mmCIF file with all atom_site columns, C-alpha atoms in Angstrom:
data_model
loop_
_atom_site.group_PDB
_atom_site.id
_atom_site.type_symbol
_atom_site.label_atom_id
_atom_site.label_alt_id
_atom_site.label_comp_id
_atom_site.label_asym_id
_atom_site.label_entity_id
_atom_site.label_seq_id
_atom_site.pdbx_PDB_ins_code
_atom_site.Cartn_x
_atom_site.Cartn_y
_atom_site.Cartn_z
_atom_site.occupancy
_atom_site.B_iso_or_equiv
_atom_site.pdbx_formal_charge
_atom_site.auth_seq_id
_atom_site.auth_comp_id
_atom_site.auth_asym_id
_atom_site.auth_atom_id
_atom_site.pdbx_PDB_model_num
ATOM 1   C CA . MET X 1 1   ? 82.061 -35.979 -31.117 1.00 0.00 ? 1   MET X CA 1
ATOM 2   C CA . GLU X 1 2   ? 80.206 -32.711 -31.669 1.00 0.00 ? 2   GLU X CA 1
ATOM 3   C CA . LYS X 1 3   ? 79.508 -30.834 -28.426 1.00 0.00 ? 3   LYS X CA 1
ATOM 4   C CA . ILE X 1 4   ? 76.619 -28.365 -28.442 1.00 0.00 ? 4   ILE X CA 1
ATOM 5   C CA . ASP X 1 5   ? 75.690 -25.673 -25.913 1.00 0.00 ? 5   ASP X CA 1
ATOM 6   C CA . LEU X 1 6   ? 72.405 -24.099 -26.983 1.00 0.00 ? 6   LEU X CA 1
ATOM 7   C CA . LYS X 1 7   ? 72.744 -21.388 -24.335 1.00 0.00 ? 7   LYS X CA 1
ATOM 8   C CA . LYS X 1 8   ? 75.647 -20.025 -26.403 1.00 0.00 ? 8   LYS X CA 1
ATOM 9   C CA . GLU X 1 9   ? 73.968 -20.579 -29.770 1.00 0.00 ? 9   GLU X CA 1
ATOM 10  C CA . LEU X 1 10  ? 70.836 -18.831 -28.464 1.00 0.00 ? 10  LEU X CA 1
ATOM 11  C CA . LYS X 1 11  ? 72.739 -16.191 -26.508 1.00 0.00 ? 11  LYS X CA 1
ATOM 12  C CA . HIS X 1 12  ? 70.170 -13.483 -27.254 1.00 0.00 ? 12  HIS X CA 1
ATOM 13  C CA . LEU X 1 13  ? 67.565 -15.598 -25.434 1.00 0.00 ? 13  LEU X CA 1
ATOM 14  C CA . TYR X 1 14  ? 69.620 -17.220 -22.660 1.00 0.00 ? 14  TYR X CA 1
ATOM 15  C CA . ASN X 1 15  ? 72.194 -14.535 -21.879 1.00 0.00 ? 15  ASN X CA 1
ATOM 16  C CA . PRO X 1 16  ? 70.531 -11.183 -22.598 1.00 0.00 ? 16  PRO X CA 1
ATOM 17  C CA . PRO X 1 17  ? 71.788 -7.792  -21.388 1.00 0.00 ? 17  PRO X CA 1
ATOM 18  C CA . LYS X 1 18  ? 70.508 -6.113  -18.219 1.00 0.00 ? 18  LYS X CA 1
ATOM 19  C CA . GLU X 1 19  ? 68.688 -3.552  -20.347 1.00 0.00 ? 19  GLU X CA 1
ATOM 20  C CA . ILE X 1 20  ? 65.167 -4.374  -21.527 1.00 0.00 ? 20  ILE X CA 1
ATOM 21  C CA . ALA X 1 21  ? 65.013 -5.575  -25.143 1.00 0.00 ? 21  ALA X CA 1
ATOM 22  C CA . LEU X 1 22  ? 62.427 -6.868  -27.592 1.00 0.00 ? 22  LEU X CA 1
ATOM 23  C CA . VAL X 1 23  ? 63.116 -10.355 -28.967 1.00 0.00 ? 23  VAL X CA 1
ATOM 24  C CA . ASP X 1 24  ? 61.358 -12.825 -31.246 1.00 0.00 ? 24  ASP X CA 1
ATOM 25  C CA . VAL X 1 25  ? 61.261 -16.166 -29.429 1.00 0.00 ? 25  VAL X CA 1
ATOM 26  C CA . PRO X 1 26  ? 60.931 -19.110 -31.856 1.00 0.00 ? 26  PRO X CA 1
ATOM 27  C CA . GLU X 1 27  ? 58.966 -22.280 -31.242 1.00 0.00 ? 27  GLU X CA 1
ATOM 28  C CA . MET X 1 28  ? 60.955 -24.698 -29.071 1.00 0.00 ? 28  MET X CA 1
ATOM 29  C CA . ASN X 1 29  ? 60.333 -28.084 -27.460 1.00 0.00 ? 29  ASN X CA 1
ATOM 30  C CA . PHE X 1 30  ? 60.252 -28.558 -23.695 1.00 0.00 ? 30  PHE X CA 1
ATOM 31  C CA . LEU X 1 31  ? 59.754 -31.127 -21.004 1.00 0.00 ? 31  LEU X CA 1
ATOM 32  C CA . MET X 1 32  ? 56.962 -29.626 -18.865 1.00 0.00 ? 32  MET X CA 1
ATOM 33  C CA . ILE X 1 33  ? 55.181 -30.286 -15.580 1.00 0.00 ? 33  ILE X CA 1
ATOM 34  C CA . ASP X 1 34  ? 52.243 -28.172 -14.374 1.00 0.00 ? 34  ASP X CA 1
ATOM 35  C CA . GLY X 1 35  ? 51.419 -27.400 -10.757 1.00 0.00 ? 35  GLY X CA 1
ATOM 36  C CA . THR X 1 36  ? 50.199 -24.858 -8.226  1.00 0.00 ? 36  THR X CA 1
ATOM 37  C CA . GLY X 1 37  ? 51.494 -23.264 -5.033  1.00 0.00 ? 37  GLY X CA 1
ATOM 38  C CA . ASP X 1 38  ? 54.441 -21.399 -3.568  1.00 0.00 ? 38  ASP X CA 1
ATOM 39  C CA . PRO X 1 39  ? 57.651 -22.785 -5.173  1.00 0.00 ? 39  PRO X CA 1
ATOM 40  C CA . ASN X 1 40  ? 59.542 -22.115 -1.943  1.00 0.00 ? 40  ASN X CA 1
ATOM 41  C CA . THR X 1 41  ? 57.341 -24.483 0.090   1.00 0.00 ? 41  THR X CA 1
ATOM 42  C CA . SER X 1 42  ? 55.600 -26.738 -2.446  1.00 0.00 ? 42  SER X CA 1
ATOM 43  C CA . GLN X 1 43  ? 56.729 -30.367 -2.434  1.00 0.00 ? 43  GLN X CA 1
ATOM 44  C CA . ASP X 1 44  ? 55.078 -30.737 -5.851  1.00 0.00 ? 44  ASP X CA 1
ATOM 45  C CA . TYR X 1 45  ? 57.451 -28.109 -7.260  1.00 0.00 ? 45  TYR X CA 1
ATOM 46  C CA . LYS X 1 46  ? 60.519 -29.892 -5.837  1.00 0.00 ? 46  LYS X CA 1
ATOM 47  C CA . ASP X 1 47  ? 59.251 -33.213 -7.208  1.00 0.00 ? 47  ASP X CA 1
ATOM 48  C CA . ALA X 1 48  ? 58.646 -31.651 -10.622 1.00 0.00 ? 48  ALA X CA 1
ATOM 49  C CA . ILE X 1 49  ? 62.204 -30.338 -10.856 1.00 0.00 ? 49  ILE X CA 1
ATOM 50  C CA . GLU X 1 50  ? 63.641 -33.722 -9.866  1.00 0.00 ? 50  GLU X CA 1
ATOM 51  C CA . SER X 1 51  ? 61.646 -35.478 -12.602 1.00 0.00 ? 51  SER X CA 1
ATOM 52  C CA . LEU X 1 52  ? 62.511 -32.889 -15.255 1.00 0.00 ? 52  LEU X CA 1
ATOM 53  C CA . TYR X 1 53  ? 66.242 -33.209 -14.636 1.00 0.00 ? 53  TYR X CA 1
ATOM 54  C CA . ALA X 1 54  ? 66.110 -37.008 -14.417 1.00 0.00 ? 54  ALA X CA 1
ATOM 55  C CA . VAL X 1 55  ? 64.451 -37.305 -17.833 1.00 0.00 ? 55  VAL X CA 1
ATOM 56  C CA . SER X 1 56  ? 66.561 -34.496 -19.362 1.00 0.00 ? 56  SER X CA 1
ATOM 57  C CA . TYR X 1 57  ? 69.827 -36.198 -18.423 1.00 0.00 ? 57  TYR X CA 1
ATOM 58  C CA . THR X 1 58  ? 68.530 -39.579 -19.571 1.00 0.00 ? 58  THR X CA 1
ATOM 59  C CA . LEU X 1 59  ? 67.696 -38.022 -22.941 1.00 0.00 ? 59  LEU X CA 1
ATOM 60  C CA . LYS X 1 60  ? 71.128 -36.381 -23.147 1.00 0.00 ? 60  LYS X CA 1
ATOM 61  C CA . PHE X 1 61  ? 72.885 -39.749 -22.769 1.00 0.00 ? 61  PHE X CA 1
ATOM 62  C CA . MET X 1 62  ? 70.467 -41.489 -25.157 1.00 0.00 ? 62  MET X CA 1
ATOM 63  C CA . VAL X 1 63  ? 71.151 -38.867 -27.848 1.00 0.00 ? 63  VAL X CA 1
ATOM 64  C CA . LYS X 1 64  ? 74.884 -39.084 -27.199 1.00 0.00 ? 64  LYS X CA 1
ATOM 65  C CA . LYS X 1 65  ? 74.795 -42.871 -27.649 1.00 0.00 ? 65  LYS X CA 1
ATOM 66  C CA . GLU X 1 66  ? 72.358 -43.116 -30.558 1.00 0.00 ? 66  GLU X CA 1
ATOM 67  C CA . LYS X 1 67  ? 73.015 -39.927 -32.544 1.00 0.00 ? 67  LYS X CA 1
ATOM 68  C CA . VAL X 1 68  ? 76.647 -39.287 -31.598 1.00 0.00 ? 68  VAL X CA 1
ATOM 69  C CA . VAL X 1 69  ? 75.892 -35.732 -30.505 1.00 0.00 ? 69  VAL X CA 1
ATOM 70  C CA . ASP X 1 70  ? 76.699 -34.411 -27.044 1.00 0.00 ? 70  ASP X CA 1
ATOM 71  C CA . TYR X 1 71  ? 74.845 -31.389 -25.722 1.00 0.00 ? 71  TYR X CA 1
ATOM 72  C CA . VAL X 1 72  ? 74.637 -29.422 -22.502 1.00 0.00 ? 72  VAL X CA 1
ATOM 73  C CA . VAL X 1 73  ? 71.374 -29.892 -20.584 1.00 0.00 ? 73  VAL X CA 1
ATOM 74  C CA . MET X 1 74  ? 69.501 -26.594 -20.629 1.00 0.00 ? 74  MET X CA 1
ATOM 75  C CA . PRO X 1 75  ? 68.593 -24.620 -17.491 1.00 0.00 ? 75  PRO X CA 1
ATOM 76  C CA . LEU X 1 76  ? 65.345 -24.840 -15.553 1.00 0.00 ? 76  LEU X CA 1
ATOM 77  C CA . GLU X 1 77  ? 62.633 -22.441 -16.733 1.00 0.00 ? 77  GLU X CA 1
ATOM 78  C CA . GLY X 1 78  ? 59.247 -21.500 -15.356 1.00 0.00 ? 78  GLY X CA 1
ATOM 79  C CA . LEU X 1 79  ? 55.955 -20.025 -16.520 1.00 0.00 ? 79  LEU X CA 1
ATOM 80  C CA . TRP X 1 80  ? 54.005 -18.304 -13.733 1.00 0.00 ? 80  TRP X CA 1
ATOM 81  C CA . TRP X 1 81  ? 50.427 -16.985 -13.556 1.00 0.00 ? 81  TRP X CA 1
ATOM 82  C CA . THR X 1 82  ? 47.221 -16.833 -11.505 1.00 0.00 ? 82  THR X CA 1
ATOM 83  C CA . GLU X 1 83  ? 43.531 -17.009 -12.347 1.00 0.00 ? 83  GLU X CA 1
ATOM 84  C CA . PRO X 1 84  ? 42.689 -14.134 -12.568 1.00 0.00 ? 84  PRO X CA 1
ATOM 85  C CA . MET X 1 85  ? 46.083 -12.640 -13.452 1.00 0.00 ? 85  MET X CA 1
ATOM 86  C CA . SER X 1 86  ? 45.264 -9.552  -11.343 1.00 0.00 ? 86  SER X CA 1
ATOM 87  C CA . GLN X 1 87  ? 45.970 -11.681 -8.247  1.00 0.00 ? 87  GLN X CA 1
ATOM 88  C CA . PHE X 1 88  ? 49.543 -12.441 -9.360  1.00 0.00 ? 88  PHE X CA 1
ATOM 89  C CA . THR X 1 89  ? 51.642 -10.789 -6.643  1.00 0.00 ? 89  THR X CA 1
ATOM 90  C CA . MET X 1 90  ? 54.902 -11.614 -4.876  1.00 0.00 ? 90  MET X CA 1
ATOM 91  C CA . GLU X 1 91  ? 52.969 -11.630 -1.569  1.00 0.00 ? 91  GLU X CA 1
ATOM 92  C CA . ASN X 1 92  ? 50.398 -14.230 -2.647  1.00 0.00 ? 92  ASN X CA 1
ATOM 93  C CA . LYS X 1 93  ? 52.507 -17.128 -3.901  1.00 0.00 ? 93  LYS X CA 1
ATOM 94  C CA . ASP X 1 94  ? 50.141 -19.841 -2.646  1.00 0.00 ? 94  ASP X CA 1
ATOM 95  C CA . MET X 1 95  ? 47.779 -18.919 -5.504  1.00 0.00 ? 95  MET X CA 1
ATOM 96  C CA . TRP X 1 96  ? 50.461 -19.145 -8.176  1.00 0.00 ? 96  TRP X CA 1
ATOM 97  C CA . GLN X 1 97  ? 50.088 -21.626 -10.986 1.00 0.00 ? 97  GLN X CA 1
ATOM 98  C CA . TRP X 1 98  ? 53.242 -22.748 -12.728 1.00 0.00 ? 98  TRP X CA 1
ATOM 99  C CA . THR X 1 99  ? 54.793 -24.798 -15.473 1.00 0.00 ? 99  THR X CA 1
ATOM 100 C CA . ALA X 1 100 ? 58.297 -25.995 -14.647 1.00 0.00 ? 100 ALA X CA 1
ATOM 101 C CA . MET X 1 101 ? 60.193 -26.881 -17.823 1.00 0.00 ? 101 MET X CA 1
ATOM 102 C CA . ILE X 1 102 ? 63.510 -27.614 -19.534 1.00 0.00 ? 102 ILE X CA 1
ATOM 103 C CA . MET X 1 103 ? 64.113 -26.904 -23.231 1.00 0.00 ? 103 MET X CA 1
ATOM 104 C CA . GLN X 1 104 ? 65.105 -29.850 -25.428 1.00 0.00 ? 104 GLN X CA 1
ATOM 105 C CA . PRO X 1 105 ? 67.250 -29.753 -28.598 1.00 0.00 ? 105 PRO X CA 1
ATOM 106 C CA . GLU X 1 106 ? 65.957 -30.826 -31.991 1.00 0.00 ? 106 GLU X CA 1
ATOM 107 C CA . TYR X 1 107 ? 67.481 -34.301 -31.595 1.00 0.00 ? 107 TYR X CA 1
ATOM 108 C CA . VAL X 1 108 ? 64.890 -35.196 -28.936 1.00 0.00 ? 108 VAL X CA 1
ATOM 109 C CA . THR X 1 109 ? 61.733 -36.715 -30.417 1.00 0.00 ? 109 THR X CA 1
ATOM 110 C CA . GLU X 1 110 ? 58.438 -37.861 -28.891 1.00 0.00 ? 110 GLU X CA 1
ATOM 111 C CA . GLU X 1 111 ? 59.537 -41.472 -29.308 1.00 0.00 ? 111 GLU X CA 1
ATOM 112 C CA . LEU X 1 112 ? 62.869 -40.820 -27.580 1.00 0.00 ? 112 LEU X CA 1
ATOM 113 C CA . PHE X 1 113 ? 61.075 -38.954 -24.785 1.00 0.00 ? 113 PHE X CA 1
ATOM 114 C CA . ASN X 1 114 ? 58.728 -41.892 -24.137 1.00 0.00 ? 114 ASN X CA 1
ATOM 115 C CA . ARG X 1 115 ? 61.659 -44.294 -23.956 1.00 0.00 ? 115 ARG X CA 1
ATOM 116 C CA . ALA X 1 116 ? 63.514 -41.988 -21.569 1.00 0.00 ? 116 ALA X CA 1
ATOM 117 C CA . VAL X 1 117 ? 60.524 -41.791 -19.218 1.00 0.00 ? 117 VAL X CA 1
ATOM 118 C CA . GLU X 1 118 ? 60.316 -45.594 -19.213 1.00 0.00 ? 118 GLU X CA 1
ATOM 119 C CA . GLN X 1 119 ? 64.003 -45.849 -18.335 1.00 0.00 ? 119 GLN X CA 1
ATOM 120 C CA . VAL X 1 120 ? 63.700 -43.391 -15.447 1.00 0.00 ? 120 VAL X CA 1
ATOM 121 C CA . GLN X 1 121 ? 60.577 -45.169 -14.201 1.00 0.00 ? 121 GLN X CA 1
ATOM 122 C CA . ILE X 1 122 ? 62.509 -48.433 -13.913 1.00 0.00 ? 122 ILE X CA 1
ATOM 123 C CA . LYS X 1 123 ? 65.363 -46.837 -11.957 1.00 0.00 ? 123 LYS X CA 1
ATOM 124 C CA . LYS X 1 124 ? 63.593 -44.289 -9.738  1.00 0.00 ? 124 LYS X CA 1
ATOM 125 C CA . ASN X 1 125 ? 60.301 -43.834 -7.931  1.00 0.00 ? 125 ASN X CA 1
ATOM 126 C CA . LEU X 1 126 ? 59.546 -40.198 -8.780  1.00 0.00 ? 126 LEU X CA 1
ATOM 127 C CA . PRO X 1 127 ? 56.078 -38.892 -7.806  1.00 0.00 ? 127 PRO X CA 1
ATOM 128 C CA . SER X 1 128 ? 55.920 -36.342 -10.650 1.00 0.00 ? 128 SER X CA 1
ATOM 129 C CA . LEU X 1 129 ? 57.173 -38.567 -13.459 1.00 0.00 ? 129 LEU X CA 1
ATOM 130 C CA . SER X 1 130 ? 53.647 -39.383 -14.669 1.00 0.00 ? 130 SER X CA 1
ATOM 131 C CA . LYS X 1 131 ? 52.904 -35.646 -15.025 1.00 0.00 ? 131 LYS X CA 1
ATOM 132 C CA . ILE X 1 132 ? 55.746 -34.878 -17.414 1.00 0.00 ? 132 ILE X CA 1
ATOM 133 C CA . LYS X 1 133 ? 54.883 -33.808 -20.976 1.00 0.00 ? 133 LYS X CA 1
ATOM 134 C CA . PHE X 1 134 ? 56.876 -33.213 -24.149 1.00 0.00 ? 134 PHE X CA 1
ATOM 135 C CA . LYS X 1 135 ? 55.394 -30.070 -25.722 1.00 0.00 ? 135 LYS X CA 1
ATOM 136 C CA . SER X 1 136 ? 56.287 -27.164 -27.975 1.00 0.00 ? 136 SER X CA 1
ATOM 137 C CA . LEU X 1 137 ? 55.983 -23.532 -26.905 1.00 0.00 ? 137 LEU X CA 1
ATOM 138 C CA . TYR X 1 138 ? 55.901 -20.512 -29.196 1.00 0.00 ? 138 TYR X CA 1
ATOM 139 C CA . GLU X 1 139 ? 56.128 -17.095 -27.520 1.00 0.00 ? 139 GLU X CA 1
ATOM 140 C CA . GLY X 1 140 ? 56.981 -14.837 -30.453 1.00 0.00 ? 140 GLY X CA 1
ATOM 141 C CA . LEU X 1 141 ? 57.419 -11.133 -29.714 1.00 0.00 ? 141 LEU X CA 1
ATOM 142 C CA . SER X 1 142 ? 58.565 -10.706 -26.111 1.00 0.00 ? 142 SER X CA 1
ATOM 143 C CA . THR X 1 143 ? 60.369 -8.308  -23.807 1.00 0.00 ? 143 THR X CA 1
ATOM 144 C CA . GLN X 1 144 ? 63.148 -9.575  -21.572 1.00 0.00 ? 144 GLN X CA 1
ATOM 145 C CA . LEU X 1 145 ? 66.202 -8.669  -19.540 1.00 0.00 ? 145 LEU X CA 1
ATOM 146 C CA . MET X 1 146 ? 68.801 -10.246 -17.277 1.00 0.00 ? 146 MET X CA 1
ATOM 147 C CA . TYR X 1 147 ? 68.079 -9.830  -13.574 1.00 0.00 ? 147 TYR X CA 1
ATOM 148 C CA . ILE X 1 148 ? 70.825 -10.442 -11.011 1.00 0.00 ? 148 ILE X CA 1
ATOM 149 C CA . GLY X 1 149 ? 69.784 -10.850 -7.393  1.00 0.00 ? 149 GLY X CA 1
ATOM 150 C CA . PRO X 1 150 ? 67.560 -12.875 -5.052  1.00 0.00 ? 150 PRO X CA 1
ATOM 151 C CA . TYR X 1 151 ? 64.286 -14.250 -6.396  1.00 0.00 ? 151 TYR X CA 1
ATOM 152 C CA . SER X 1 152 ? 62.415 -12.538 -3.564  1.00 0.00 ? 152 SER X CA 1
ATOM 153 C CA . ALA X 1 153 ? 63.523 -9.086  -4.785  1.00 0.00 ? 153 ALA X CA 1
ATOM 154 C CA . GLU X 1 154 ? 62.398 -9.423  -8.432  1.00 0.00 ? 154 GLU X CA 1
ATOM 155 C CA . GLY X 1 155 ? 59.317 -7.221  -7.915  1.00 0.00 ? 155 GLY X CA 1
ATOM 156 C CA . PRO X 1 156 ? 60.810 -3.831  -8.971  1.00 0.00 ? 156 PRO X CA 1
ATOM 157 C CA . THR X 1 157 ? 62.444 -5.402  -12.046 1.00 0.00 ? 157 THR X CA 1
ATOM 158 C CA . ILE X 1 158 ? 59.151 -6.967  -13.138 1.00 0.00 ? 158 ILE X CA 1
ATOM 159 C CA . GLU X 1 159 ? 57.416 -3.620  -12.592 1.00 0.00 ? 159 GLU X CA 1
ATOM 160 C CA . LYS X 1 160 ? 60.121 -1.928  -14.703 1.00 0.00 ? 160 LYS X CA 1
ATOM 161 C CA . LEU X 1 161 ? 59.502 -4.463  -17.485 1.00 0.00 ? 161 LEU X CA 1
ATOM 162 C CA . HIS X 1 162 ? 55.732 -3.908  -17.364 1.00 0.00 ? 162 HIS X CA 1
ATOM 163 C CA . ASN X 1 163 ? 56.215 -0.124  -17.453 1.00 0.00 ? 163 ASN X CA 1
ATOM 164 C CA . PHE X 1 164 ? 58.425 -0.478  -20.525 1.00 0.00 ? 164 PHE X CA 1
ATOM 165 C CA . ILE X 1 165 ? 55.732 -2.553  -22.223 1.00 0.00 ? 165 ILE X CA 1
ATOM 166 C CA . GLU X 1 166 ? 53.017 0.026   -21.550 1.00 0.00 ? 166 GLU X CA 1
ATOM 167 C CA . GLU X 1 167 ? 55.196 3.041   -22.427 1.00 0.00 ? 167 GLU X CA 1
ATOM 168 C CA . ASN X 1 168 ? 56.150 1.523   -25.790 1.00 0.00 ? 168 ASN X CA 1
ATOM 169 C CA . GLY X 1 169 ? 52.617 0.751   -26.958 1.00 0.00 ? 169 GLY X CA 1
ATOM 170 C CA . TYR X 1 170 ? 52.427 -2.944  -26.078 1.00 0.00 ? 170 TYR X CA 1
ATOM 171 C CA . GLU X 1 171 ? 50.222 -5.094  -23.865 1.00 0.00 ? 171 GLU X CA 1
ATOM 172 C CA . LEU X 1 172 ? 50.998 -8.186  -21.800 1.00 0.00 ? 172 LEU X CA 1
ATOM 173 C CA . ARG X 1 173 ? 50.321 -11.492 -23.553 1.00 0.00 ? 173 ARG X CA 1
ATOM 174 C CA . GLY X 1 174 ? 50.789 -15.029 -22.338 1.00 0.00 ? 174 GLY X CA 1
ATOM 175 C CA . LYS X 1 175 ? 52.545 -15.936 -19.103 1.00 0.00 ? 175 LYS X CA 1
ATOM 176 C CA . HIS X 1 176 ? 55.360 -14.481 -17.025 1.00 0.00 ? 176 HIS X CA 1
ATOM 177 C CA . HIS X 1 177 ? 58.491 -16.471 -17.961 1.00 0.00 ? 177 HIS X CA 1
ATOM 178 C CA . GLU X 1 178 ? 61.714 -16.935 -16.010 1.00 0.00 ? 178 GLU X CA 1
ATOM 179 C CA . ILE X 1 179 ? 64.925 -18.795 -16.903 1.00 0.00 ? 179 ILE X CA 1
ATOM 180 C CA . TYR X 1 180 ? 67.141 -19.777 -13.975 1.00 0.00 ? 180 TYR X CA 1
ATOM 181 C CA . LEU X 1 181 ? 70.793 -19.645 -15.025 1.00 0.00 ? 181 LEU X CA 1
ATOM 182 C CA . SER X 1 182 ? 72.268 -20.097 -11.530 1.00 0.00 ? 182 SER X CA 1
ATOM 183 C CA . ASP X 1 183 ? 72.073 -22.927 -9.022  1.00 0.00 ? 183 ASP X CA 1
ATOM 184 C CA . PRO X 1 184 ? 70.678 -21.404 -5.788  1.00 0.00 ? 184 PRO X CA 1
ATOM 185 C CA . ARG X 1 185 ? 72.444 -24.146 -3.822  1.00 0.00 ? 185 ARG X CA 1
ATOM 186 C CA . ARG X 1 186 ? 75.839 -22.905 -5.041  1.00 0.00 ? 186 ARG X CA 1
ATOM 187 C CA . SER X 1 187 ? 75.365 -19.172 -5.667  1.00 0.00 ? 187 SER X CA 1
ATOM 188 C CA . ALA X 1 188 ? 74.801 -16.387 -3.166  1.00 0.00 ? 188 ALA X CA 1
ATOM 189 C CA . PRO X 1 189 ? 71.303 -14.845 -3.510  1.00 0.00 ? 189 PRO X CA 1
ATOM 190 C CA . GLU X 1 190 ? 72.718 -11.511 -4.689  1.00 0.00 ? 190 GLU X CA 1
ATOM 191 C CA . LYS X 1 191 ? 74.541 -13.281 -7.554  1.00 0.00 ? 191 LYS X CA 1
ATOM 192 C CA . LEU X 1 192 ? 71.667 -15.361 -8.928  1.00 0.00 ? 192 LEU X CA 1
ATOM 193 C CA . LYS X 1 193 ? 71.152 -14.770 -12.672 1.00 0.00 ? 193 LYS X CA 1
ATOM 194 C CA . THR X 1 194 ? 67.593 -14.966 -14.001 1.00 0.00 ? 194 THR X CA 1
ATOM 195 C CA . VAL X 1 195 ? 66.226 -14.104 -17.430 1.00 0.00 ? 195 VAL X CA 1
ATOM 196 C CA . ILE X 1 196 ? 62.838 -12.425 -16.956 1.00 0.00 ? 196 ILE X CA 1
ATOM 197 C CA . ARG X 1 197 ? 60.639 -12.525 -20.060 1.00 0.00 ? 197 ARG X CA 1
ATOM 198 C CA . GLN X 1 198 ? 57.135 -11.361 -20.909 1.00 0.00 ? 198 GLN X CA 1
ATOM 199 C CA . PRO X 1 199 ? 55.420 -12.017 -24.264 1.00 0.00 ? 199 PRO X CA 1
ATOM 200 C CA . VAL X 1 200 ? 53.692 -8.914  -25.658 1.00 0.00 ? 200 VAL X CA 1
ATOM 201 C CA . MET X 1 201 ? 51.404 -7.706  -28.408 1.00 0.00 ? 201 MET X CA 1
ATOM 202 C CA . SER X 1 202 ? 50.692 -4.294  -29.863 1.00 0.00 ? 202 SER X CA 1
ATOM 203 C CA . ALA X 1 203 ? 48.129 -2.408  -27.788 1.00 0.00 ? 203 ALA X CA 1
ATOM 204 C CA . GLY X 1 204 ? 44.597 -2.578  -29.141 1.00 0.00 ? 204 GLY X CA 1
ATOM 205 C CA . LEU X 1 205 ? 44.988 -5.848  -31.070 1.00 0.00 ? 205 LEU X CA 1
#
């Protein structure tokens, strides 16, 4: 049986260097749940992650059984923002809005997603299951880099990314995007690997 790891096939997106780079991010499908509040204290955020993984693993086994393709479940990702964006600071996390999400391979369809949600609903009582969506996301031209360290110390790296954007004639576009490659329950904070991404556009457009 074919075994697929999209993190390796999309290495430039899921295992970038520590230096800032420009990338073209194609349209991809995700399971998504929207919410608000500090991810460190929000029960809604914990519930969202539980539902995303439950449906993602159900889909993995459905695809393996029906399409004879085995793939590695992709890592948790997050879009982060505030309204207005000027209030987006590391010190004001209660005002954060977020989309927690997990990328899905091309084998996953809307019909398969709906069946997977029904299966999970029968087996588990998950508060966030009704909020889950199957949607595509296109980010296009973006800047990104690999950050290694605790989530709480990302501030200088994000500032470095924003400075790069401004110094190279670009402007911020879309939402702050993070990809969590490490399990914080198993990795020391100083060893956590996170892809930090920011979509951009040419200044003045």
